[in-house]
PDB file of C-alpha atoms in Angstrom:
ATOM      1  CA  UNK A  68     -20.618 -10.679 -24.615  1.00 80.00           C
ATOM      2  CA  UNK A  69     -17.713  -8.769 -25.589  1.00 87.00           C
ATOM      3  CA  UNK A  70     -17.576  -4.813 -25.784  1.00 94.00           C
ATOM      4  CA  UNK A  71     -15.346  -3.948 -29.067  1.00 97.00           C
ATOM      5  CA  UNK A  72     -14.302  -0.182 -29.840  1.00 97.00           C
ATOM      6  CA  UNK A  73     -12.512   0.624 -33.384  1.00 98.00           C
ATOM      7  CA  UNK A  74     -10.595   3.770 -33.979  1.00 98.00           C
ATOM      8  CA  UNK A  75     -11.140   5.869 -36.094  1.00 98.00           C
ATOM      9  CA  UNK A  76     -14.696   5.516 -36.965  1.00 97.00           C
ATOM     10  CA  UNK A  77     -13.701   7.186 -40.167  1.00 97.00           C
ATOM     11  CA  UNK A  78     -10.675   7.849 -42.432  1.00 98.00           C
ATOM     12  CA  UNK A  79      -9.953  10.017 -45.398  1.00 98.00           C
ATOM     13  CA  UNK A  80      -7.095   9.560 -46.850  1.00 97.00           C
ATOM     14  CA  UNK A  81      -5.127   9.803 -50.681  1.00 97.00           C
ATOM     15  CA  UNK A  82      -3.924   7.067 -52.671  1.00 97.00           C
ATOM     16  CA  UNK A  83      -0.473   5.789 -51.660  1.00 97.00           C
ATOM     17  CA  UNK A  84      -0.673   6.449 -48.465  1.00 97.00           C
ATOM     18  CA  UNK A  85      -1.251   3.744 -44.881  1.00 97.00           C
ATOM     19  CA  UNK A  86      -3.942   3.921 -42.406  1.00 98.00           C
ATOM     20  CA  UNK A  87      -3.617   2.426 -39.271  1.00 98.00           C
ATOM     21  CA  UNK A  88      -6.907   1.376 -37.680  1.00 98.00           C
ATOM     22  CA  UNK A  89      -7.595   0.053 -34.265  1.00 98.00           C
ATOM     23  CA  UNK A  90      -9.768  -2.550 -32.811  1.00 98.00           C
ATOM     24  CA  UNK A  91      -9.825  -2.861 -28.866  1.00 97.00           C
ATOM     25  CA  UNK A  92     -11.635  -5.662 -26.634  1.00 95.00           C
ATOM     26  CA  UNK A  93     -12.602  -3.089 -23.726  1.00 95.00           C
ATOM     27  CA  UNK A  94     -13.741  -6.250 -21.005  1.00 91.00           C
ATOM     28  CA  UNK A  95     -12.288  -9.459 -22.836  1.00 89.00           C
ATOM     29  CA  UNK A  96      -9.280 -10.632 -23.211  1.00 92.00           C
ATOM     30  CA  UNK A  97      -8.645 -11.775 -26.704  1.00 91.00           C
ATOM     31  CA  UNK A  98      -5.947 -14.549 -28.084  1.00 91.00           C
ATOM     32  CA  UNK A  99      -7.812 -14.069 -31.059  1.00 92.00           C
ATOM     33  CA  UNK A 100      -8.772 -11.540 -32.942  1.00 94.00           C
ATOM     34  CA  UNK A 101     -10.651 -11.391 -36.612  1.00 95.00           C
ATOM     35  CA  UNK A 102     -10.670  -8.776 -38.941  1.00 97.00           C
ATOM     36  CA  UNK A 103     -13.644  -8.121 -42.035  1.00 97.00           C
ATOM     37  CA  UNK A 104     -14.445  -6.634 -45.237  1.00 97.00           C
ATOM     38  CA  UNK A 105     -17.920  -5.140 -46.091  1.00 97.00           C
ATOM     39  CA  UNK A 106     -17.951  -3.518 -49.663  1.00 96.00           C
ATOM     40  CA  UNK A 107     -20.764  -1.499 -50.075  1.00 93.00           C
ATOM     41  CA  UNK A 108     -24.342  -3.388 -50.337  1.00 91.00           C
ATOM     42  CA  UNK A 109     -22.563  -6.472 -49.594  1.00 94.00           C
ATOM     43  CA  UNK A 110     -21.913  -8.795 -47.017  1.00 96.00           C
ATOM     44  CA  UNK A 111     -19.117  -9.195 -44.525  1.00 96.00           C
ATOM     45  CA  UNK A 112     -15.589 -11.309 -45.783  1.00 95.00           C
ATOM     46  CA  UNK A 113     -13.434 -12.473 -43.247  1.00 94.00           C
ATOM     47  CA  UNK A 114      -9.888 -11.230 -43.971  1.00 95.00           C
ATOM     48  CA  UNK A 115      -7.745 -12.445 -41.555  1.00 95.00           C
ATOM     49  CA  UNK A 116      -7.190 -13.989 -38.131  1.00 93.00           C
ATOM     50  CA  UNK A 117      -5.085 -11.950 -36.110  1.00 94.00           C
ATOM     51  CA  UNK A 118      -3.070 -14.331 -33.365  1.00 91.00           C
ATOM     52  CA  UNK A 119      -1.135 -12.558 -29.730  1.00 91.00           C
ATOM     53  CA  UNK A 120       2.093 -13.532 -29.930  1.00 88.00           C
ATOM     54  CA  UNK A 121       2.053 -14.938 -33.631  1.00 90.00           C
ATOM     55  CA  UNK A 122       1.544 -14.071 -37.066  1.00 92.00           C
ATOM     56  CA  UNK A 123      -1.591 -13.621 -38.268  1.00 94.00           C
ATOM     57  CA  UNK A 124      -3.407 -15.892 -40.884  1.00 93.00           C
ATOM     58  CA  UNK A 125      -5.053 -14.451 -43.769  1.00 94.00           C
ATOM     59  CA  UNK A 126      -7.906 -15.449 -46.103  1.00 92.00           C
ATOM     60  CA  UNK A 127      -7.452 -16.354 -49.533  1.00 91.00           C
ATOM     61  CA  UNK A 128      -6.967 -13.294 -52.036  1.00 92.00           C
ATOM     62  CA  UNK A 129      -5.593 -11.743 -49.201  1.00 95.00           C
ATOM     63  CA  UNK A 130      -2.589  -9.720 -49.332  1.00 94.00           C
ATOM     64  CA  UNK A 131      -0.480  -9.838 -46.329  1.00 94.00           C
ATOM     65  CA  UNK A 132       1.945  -7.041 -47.220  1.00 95.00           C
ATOM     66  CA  UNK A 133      -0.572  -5.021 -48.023  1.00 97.00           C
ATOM     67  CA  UNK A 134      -2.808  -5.415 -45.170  1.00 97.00           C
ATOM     68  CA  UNK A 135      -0.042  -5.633 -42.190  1.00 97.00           C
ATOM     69  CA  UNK A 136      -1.846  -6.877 -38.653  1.00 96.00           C
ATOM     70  CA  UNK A 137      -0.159  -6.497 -35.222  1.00 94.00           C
ATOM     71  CA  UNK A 138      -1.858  -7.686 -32.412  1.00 94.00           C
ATOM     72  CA  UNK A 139      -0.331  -6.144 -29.807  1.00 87.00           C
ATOM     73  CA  UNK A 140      -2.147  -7.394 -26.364  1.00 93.00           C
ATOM     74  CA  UNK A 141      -4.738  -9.193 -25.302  1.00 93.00           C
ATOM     75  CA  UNK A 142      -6.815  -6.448 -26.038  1.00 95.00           C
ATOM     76  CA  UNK A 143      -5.206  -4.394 -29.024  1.00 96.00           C
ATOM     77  CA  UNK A 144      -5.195  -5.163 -32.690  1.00 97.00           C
ATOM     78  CA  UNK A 145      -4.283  -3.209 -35.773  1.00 97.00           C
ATOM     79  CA  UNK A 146      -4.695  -3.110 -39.123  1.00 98.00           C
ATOM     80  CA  UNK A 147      -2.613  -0.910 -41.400  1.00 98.00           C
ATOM     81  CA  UNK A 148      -3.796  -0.852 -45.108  1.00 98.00           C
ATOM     82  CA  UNK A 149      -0.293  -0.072 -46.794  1.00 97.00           C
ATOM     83  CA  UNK A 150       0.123   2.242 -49.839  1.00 97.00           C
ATOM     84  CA  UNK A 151      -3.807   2.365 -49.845  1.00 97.00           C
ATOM     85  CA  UNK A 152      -5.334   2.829 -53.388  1.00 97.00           C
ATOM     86  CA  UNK A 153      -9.180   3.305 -54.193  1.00 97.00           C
ATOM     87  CA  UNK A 154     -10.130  -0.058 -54.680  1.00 96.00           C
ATOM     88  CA  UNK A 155      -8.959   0.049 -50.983  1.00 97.00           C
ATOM     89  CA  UNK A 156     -12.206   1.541 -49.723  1.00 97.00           C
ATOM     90  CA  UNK A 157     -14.775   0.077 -47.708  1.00 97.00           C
ATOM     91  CA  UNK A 158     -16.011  -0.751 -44.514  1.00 98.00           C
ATOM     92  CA  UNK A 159     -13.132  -2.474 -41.958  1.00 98.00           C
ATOM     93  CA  UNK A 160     -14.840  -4.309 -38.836  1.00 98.00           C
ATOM     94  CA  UNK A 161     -13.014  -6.071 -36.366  1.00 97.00           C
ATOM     95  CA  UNK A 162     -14.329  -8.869 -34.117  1.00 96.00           C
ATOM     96  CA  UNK A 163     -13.880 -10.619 -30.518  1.00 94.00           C
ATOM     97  CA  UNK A 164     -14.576 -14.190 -30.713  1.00 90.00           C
ATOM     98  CA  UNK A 165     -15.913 -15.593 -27.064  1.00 86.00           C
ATOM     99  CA  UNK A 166     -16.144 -19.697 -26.822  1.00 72.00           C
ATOM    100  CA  UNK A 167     -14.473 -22.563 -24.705  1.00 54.00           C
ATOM    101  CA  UNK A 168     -12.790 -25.656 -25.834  1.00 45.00           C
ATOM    102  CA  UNK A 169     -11.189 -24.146 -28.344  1.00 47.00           C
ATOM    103  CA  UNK A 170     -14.585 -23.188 -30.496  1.00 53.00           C
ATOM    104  CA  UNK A 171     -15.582 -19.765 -30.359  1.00 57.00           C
ATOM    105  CA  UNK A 172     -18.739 -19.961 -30.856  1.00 72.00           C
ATOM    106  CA  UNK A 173     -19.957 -16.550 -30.745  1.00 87.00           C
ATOM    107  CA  UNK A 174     -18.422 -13.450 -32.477  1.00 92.00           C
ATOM    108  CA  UNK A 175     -18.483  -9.894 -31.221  1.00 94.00           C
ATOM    109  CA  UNK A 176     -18.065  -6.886 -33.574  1.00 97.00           C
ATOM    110  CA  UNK A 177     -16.736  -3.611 -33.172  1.00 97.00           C
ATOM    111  CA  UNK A 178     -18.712  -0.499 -34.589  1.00 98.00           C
ATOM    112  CA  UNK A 179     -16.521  -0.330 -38.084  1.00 98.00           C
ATOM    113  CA  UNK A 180     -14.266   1.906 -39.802  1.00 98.00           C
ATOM    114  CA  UNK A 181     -15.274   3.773 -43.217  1.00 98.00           C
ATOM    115  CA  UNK A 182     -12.295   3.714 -45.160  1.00 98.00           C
ATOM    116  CA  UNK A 183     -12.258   6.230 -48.279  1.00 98.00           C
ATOM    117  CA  UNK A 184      -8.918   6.556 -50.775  1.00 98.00           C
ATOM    118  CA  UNK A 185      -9.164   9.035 -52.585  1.00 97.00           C
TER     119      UNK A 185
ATOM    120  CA  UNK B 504     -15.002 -23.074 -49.081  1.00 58.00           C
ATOM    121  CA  UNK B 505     -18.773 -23.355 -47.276  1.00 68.00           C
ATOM    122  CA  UNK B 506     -21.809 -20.722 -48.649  1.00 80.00           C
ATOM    123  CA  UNK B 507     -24.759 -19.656 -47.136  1.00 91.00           C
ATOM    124  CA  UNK B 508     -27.774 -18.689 -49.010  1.00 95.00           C
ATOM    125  CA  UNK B 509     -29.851 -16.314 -47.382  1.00 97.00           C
ATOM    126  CA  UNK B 510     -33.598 -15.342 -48.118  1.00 97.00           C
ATOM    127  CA  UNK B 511     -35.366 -13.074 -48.948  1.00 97.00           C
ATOM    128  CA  UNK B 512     -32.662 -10.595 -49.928  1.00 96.00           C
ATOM    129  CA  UNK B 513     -35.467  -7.795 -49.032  1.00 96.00           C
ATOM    130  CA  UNK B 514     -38.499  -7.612 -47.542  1.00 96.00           C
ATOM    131  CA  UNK B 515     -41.073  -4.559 -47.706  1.00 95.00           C
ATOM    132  CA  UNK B 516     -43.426  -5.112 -44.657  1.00 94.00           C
ATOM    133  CA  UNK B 517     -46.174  -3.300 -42.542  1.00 95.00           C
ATOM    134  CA  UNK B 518     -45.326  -1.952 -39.084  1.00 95.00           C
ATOM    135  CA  UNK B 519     -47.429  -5.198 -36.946  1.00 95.00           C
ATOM    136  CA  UNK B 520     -46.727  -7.931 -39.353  1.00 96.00           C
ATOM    137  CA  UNK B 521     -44.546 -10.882 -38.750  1.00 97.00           C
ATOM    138  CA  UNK B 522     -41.257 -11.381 -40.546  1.00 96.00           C
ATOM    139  CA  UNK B 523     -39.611 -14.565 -41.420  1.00 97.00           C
ATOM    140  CA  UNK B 524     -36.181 -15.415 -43.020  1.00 98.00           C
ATOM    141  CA  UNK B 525     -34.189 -18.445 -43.503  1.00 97.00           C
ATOM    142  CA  UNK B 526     -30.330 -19.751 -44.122  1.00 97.00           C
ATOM    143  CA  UNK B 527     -28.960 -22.644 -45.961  1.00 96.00           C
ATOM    144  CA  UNK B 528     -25.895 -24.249 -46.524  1.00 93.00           C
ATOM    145  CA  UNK B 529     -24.253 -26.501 -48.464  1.00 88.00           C
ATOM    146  CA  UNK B 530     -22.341 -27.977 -45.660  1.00 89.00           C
ATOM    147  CA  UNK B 531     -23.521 -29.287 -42.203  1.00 89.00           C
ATOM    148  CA  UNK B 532     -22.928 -26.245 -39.343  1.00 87.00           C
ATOM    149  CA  UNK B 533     -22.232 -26.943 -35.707  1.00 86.00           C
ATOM    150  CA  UNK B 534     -23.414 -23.305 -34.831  1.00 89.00           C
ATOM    151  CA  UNK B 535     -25.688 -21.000 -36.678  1.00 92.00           C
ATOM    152  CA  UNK B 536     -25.414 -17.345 -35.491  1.00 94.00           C
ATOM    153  CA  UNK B 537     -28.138 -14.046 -36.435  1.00 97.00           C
ATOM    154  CA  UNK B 538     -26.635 -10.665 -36.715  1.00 97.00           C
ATOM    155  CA  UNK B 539     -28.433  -7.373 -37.471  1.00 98.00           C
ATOM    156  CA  UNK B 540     -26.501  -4.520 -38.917  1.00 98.00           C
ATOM    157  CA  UNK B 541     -27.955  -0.630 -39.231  1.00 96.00           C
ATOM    158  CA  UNK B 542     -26.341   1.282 -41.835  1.00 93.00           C
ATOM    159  CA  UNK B 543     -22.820   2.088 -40.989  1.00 94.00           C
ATOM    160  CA  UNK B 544     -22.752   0.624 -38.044  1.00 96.00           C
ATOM    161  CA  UNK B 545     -20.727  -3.273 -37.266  1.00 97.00           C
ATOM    162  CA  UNK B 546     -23.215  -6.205 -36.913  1.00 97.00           C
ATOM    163  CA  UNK B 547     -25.716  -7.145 -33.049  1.00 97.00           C
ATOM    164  CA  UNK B 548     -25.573 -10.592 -32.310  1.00 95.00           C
ATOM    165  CA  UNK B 549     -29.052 -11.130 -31.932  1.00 97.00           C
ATOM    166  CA  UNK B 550     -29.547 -15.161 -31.634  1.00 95.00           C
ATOM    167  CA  UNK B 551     -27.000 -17.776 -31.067  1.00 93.00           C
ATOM    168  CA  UNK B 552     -28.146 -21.937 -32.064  1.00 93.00           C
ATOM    169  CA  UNK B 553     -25.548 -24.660 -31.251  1.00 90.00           C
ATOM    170  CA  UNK B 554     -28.055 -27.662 -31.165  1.00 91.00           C
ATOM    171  CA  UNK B 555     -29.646 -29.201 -34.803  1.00 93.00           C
ATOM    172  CA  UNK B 556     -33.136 -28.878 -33.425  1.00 94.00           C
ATOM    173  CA  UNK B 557     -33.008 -25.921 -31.151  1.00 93.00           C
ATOM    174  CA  UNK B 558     -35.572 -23.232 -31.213  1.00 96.00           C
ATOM    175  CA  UNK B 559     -34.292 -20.101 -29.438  1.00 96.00           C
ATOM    176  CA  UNK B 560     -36.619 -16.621 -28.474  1.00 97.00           C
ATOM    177  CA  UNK B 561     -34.760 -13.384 -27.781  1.00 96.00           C
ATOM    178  CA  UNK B 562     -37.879 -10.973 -26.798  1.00 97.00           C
ATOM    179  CA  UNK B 563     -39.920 -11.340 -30.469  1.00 97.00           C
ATOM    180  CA  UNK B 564     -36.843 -12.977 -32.104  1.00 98.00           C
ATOM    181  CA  UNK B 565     -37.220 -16.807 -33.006  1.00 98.00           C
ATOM    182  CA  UNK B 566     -34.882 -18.770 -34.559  1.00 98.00           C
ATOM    183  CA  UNK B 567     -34.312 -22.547 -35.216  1.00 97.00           C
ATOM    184  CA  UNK B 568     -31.339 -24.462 -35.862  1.00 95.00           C
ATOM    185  CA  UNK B 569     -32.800 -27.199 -38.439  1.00 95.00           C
ATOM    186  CA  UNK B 570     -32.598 -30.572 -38.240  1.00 95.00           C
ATOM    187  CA  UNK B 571     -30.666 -31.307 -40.796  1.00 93.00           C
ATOM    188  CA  UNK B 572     -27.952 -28.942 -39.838  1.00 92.00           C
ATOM    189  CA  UNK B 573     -28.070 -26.804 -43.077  1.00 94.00           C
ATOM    190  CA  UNK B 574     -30.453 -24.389 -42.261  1.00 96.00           C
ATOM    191  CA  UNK B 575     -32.336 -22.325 -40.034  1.00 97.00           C
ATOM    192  CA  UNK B 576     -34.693 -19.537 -40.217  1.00 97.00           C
ATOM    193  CA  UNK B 577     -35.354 -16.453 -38.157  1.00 98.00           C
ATOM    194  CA  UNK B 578     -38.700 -15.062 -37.002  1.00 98.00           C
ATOM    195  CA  UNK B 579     -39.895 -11.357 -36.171  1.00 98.00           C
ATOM    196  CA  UNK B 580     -43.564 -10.956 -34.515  1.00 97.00           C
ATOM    197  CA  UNK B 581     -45.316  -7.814 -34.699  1.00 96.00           C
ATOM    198  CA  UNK B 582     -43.040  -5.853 -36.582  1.00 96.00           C
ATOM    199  CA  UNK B 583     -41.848  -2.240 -34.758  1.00 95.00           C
ATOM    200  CA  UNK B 584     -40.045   0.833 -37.030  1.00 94.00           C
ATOM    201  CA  UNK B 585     -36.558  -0.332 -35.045  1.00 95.00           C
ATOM    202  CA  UNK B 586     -36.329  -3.941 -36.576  1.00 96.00           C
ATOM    203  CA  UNK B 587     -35.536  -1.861 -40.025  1.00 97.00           C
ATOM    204  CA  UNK B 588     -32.027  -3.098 -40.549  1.00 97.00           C
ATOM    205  CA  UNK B 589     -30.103  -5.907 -42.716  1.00 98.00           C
ATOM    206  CA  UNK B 590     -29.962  -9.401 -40.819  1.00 98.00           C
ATOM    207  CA  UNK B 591     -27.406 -12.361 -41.727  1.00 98.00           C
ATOM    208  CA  UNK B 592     -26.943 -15.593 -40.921  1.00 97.00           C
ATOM    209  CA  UNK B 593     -23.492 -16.701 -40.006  1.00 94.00           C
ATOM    210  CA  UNK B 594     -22.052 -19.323 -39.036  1.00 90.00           C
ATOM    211  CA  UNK B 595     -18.242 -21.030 -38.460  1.00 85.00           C
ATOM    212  CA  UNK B 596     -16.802 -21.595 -41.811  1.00 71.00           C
ATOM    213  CA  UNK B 597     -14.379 -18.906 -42.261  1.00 58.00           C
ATOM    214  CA  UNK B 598     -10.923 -19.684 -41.590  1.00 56.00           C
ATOM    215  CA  UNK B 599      -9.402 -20.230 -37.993  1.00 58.00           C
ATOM    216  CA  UNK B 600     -12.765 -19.837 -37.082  1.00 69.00           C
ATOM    217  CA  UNK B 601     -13.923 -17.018 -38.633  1.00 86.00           C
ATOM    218  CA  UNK B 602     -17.428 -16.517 -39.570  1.00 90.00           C
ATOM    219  CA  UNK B 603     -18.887 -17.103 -42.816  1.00 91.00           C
ATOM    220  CA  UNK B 604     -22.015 -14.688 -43.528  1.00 94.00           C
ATOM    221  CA  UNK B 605     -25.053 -14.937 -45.779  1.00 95.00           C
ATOM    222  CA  UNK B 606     -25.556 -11.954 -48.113  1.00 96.00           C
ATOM    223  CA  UNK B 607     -28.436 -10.534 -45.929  1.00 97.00           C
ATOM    224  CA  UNK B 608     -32.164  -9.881 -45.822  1.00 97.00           C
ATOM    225  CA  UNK B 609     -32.764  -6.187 -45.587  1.00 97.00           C
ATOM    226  CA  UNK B 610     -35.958  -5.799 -44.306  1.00 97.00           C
ATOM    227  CA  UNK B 611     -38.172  -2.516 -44.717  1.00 96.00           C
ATOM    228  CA  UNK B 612     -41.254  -1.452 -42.548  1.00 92.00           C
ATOM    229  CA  UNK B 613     -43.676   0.694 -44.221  1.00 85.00           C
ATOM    230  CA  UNK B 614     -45.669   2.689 -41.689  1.00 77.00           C
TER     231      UNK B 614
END
């Protein structure tokens, strides 16, 4: 499989303000990246579909200006939750698809990041 | 879009005793995936199915890809204190394919 790191594993920050939060594919080299939402007691929502070299693709309900992704290498993607507000808050995991043909069949996460807007 | 229903949503067991858990959708799935999550941490990939039909062991994890293609189920034998944890199904459905995710079976061992 793939080994995923996020940074930070934790942000505090106030309302109005962006976070910027990293997801890194440590021993894969990922075209494609995917990032998900986990509100407390619930279950993960995919967000968006972060592309190298091309725009990213996002989920309906999603806003794109509000949730800006860059992935910047084959083994780099961010997130940055603009002009965050507390609604914002919750649990931001990235993942590292690995498949062939096309499919990727299997999914690798990275450990999360606790977002809290105060 | 696709939905997967997920059950039991909890489970209150004995440390020793065997756990099952299922998954259905209202859509056929090429690929049915099992994930376990501990509390604040991202989801394990625990069992990966890619034929209807295919019954899969990972140490005292079972889990079947059914038949029909819209469902499966999950099996724990003999229950240990570190199986405590939620456990989804998931499987392609999201968009570019991303993962679509049952709500979860959080299962609790009682000593």
């Amino acid at each position: 499989g793939a080994v995923v790191s996020q940074h930070p594993s934790r942000v505090i920050c106030k309302s109005g303000t962006s976070v910027k939060i990293e997801c890194r594919s440590l021993d894969f080299q990922a075209t494609t990246m995917f990032w998900y939402r986990q509100f407390p007691k619930q279950s993960l929502m995919l967000m968006a579909t972060s592309n190298e070299g091309s725009k990213a693709t996002y989920e309906q309900g999603v806003e794109k200006d509000k949730f800006l992704i860059n992935h910047a290498s084959l083994t780099l993607s961010t997130l940055t939750v603009t002009s965050a507000h507390p609604e914002d808050s919750s649990f931001y995991i990235c993942s590292v698809p690995i498949g062939s043909g096309g499919s990727y069949n299997e999914q690798f996460f990275g450990p999360g990041t606790r977002l809290t807007v105060l | 879009g696709q939905q997967l229903n997920q059950s039991p949503q909890s489970m209150f067991i004995q440390e020793g005793e065997d756990v099952s858990m299922n998954c259905t959708s209202s859509s056929i799935f090429n690929t049915w995936l099992w994930y376990k999550q501990d509390p604040g941490e991202g989801p394990v990939l625990l069992i990966a199915l890619y034929k209807a039909g295919e019954l899969t062991s990972n140490g005292r994890l079972t889990a079947q890809f059914g038949i029909t293609r819209k469902d499966s189920f999950l099996n724990i034998s003999a229950s240990i204190p570190s199986d405590v944890g939620i456990y989804f199904c998931a499987g392609p459905g999201g968009g570019a394919d991303g993962l679509t995710f049952g709500k979860g079976t959080h299962l609790i061992i009682q000593p």
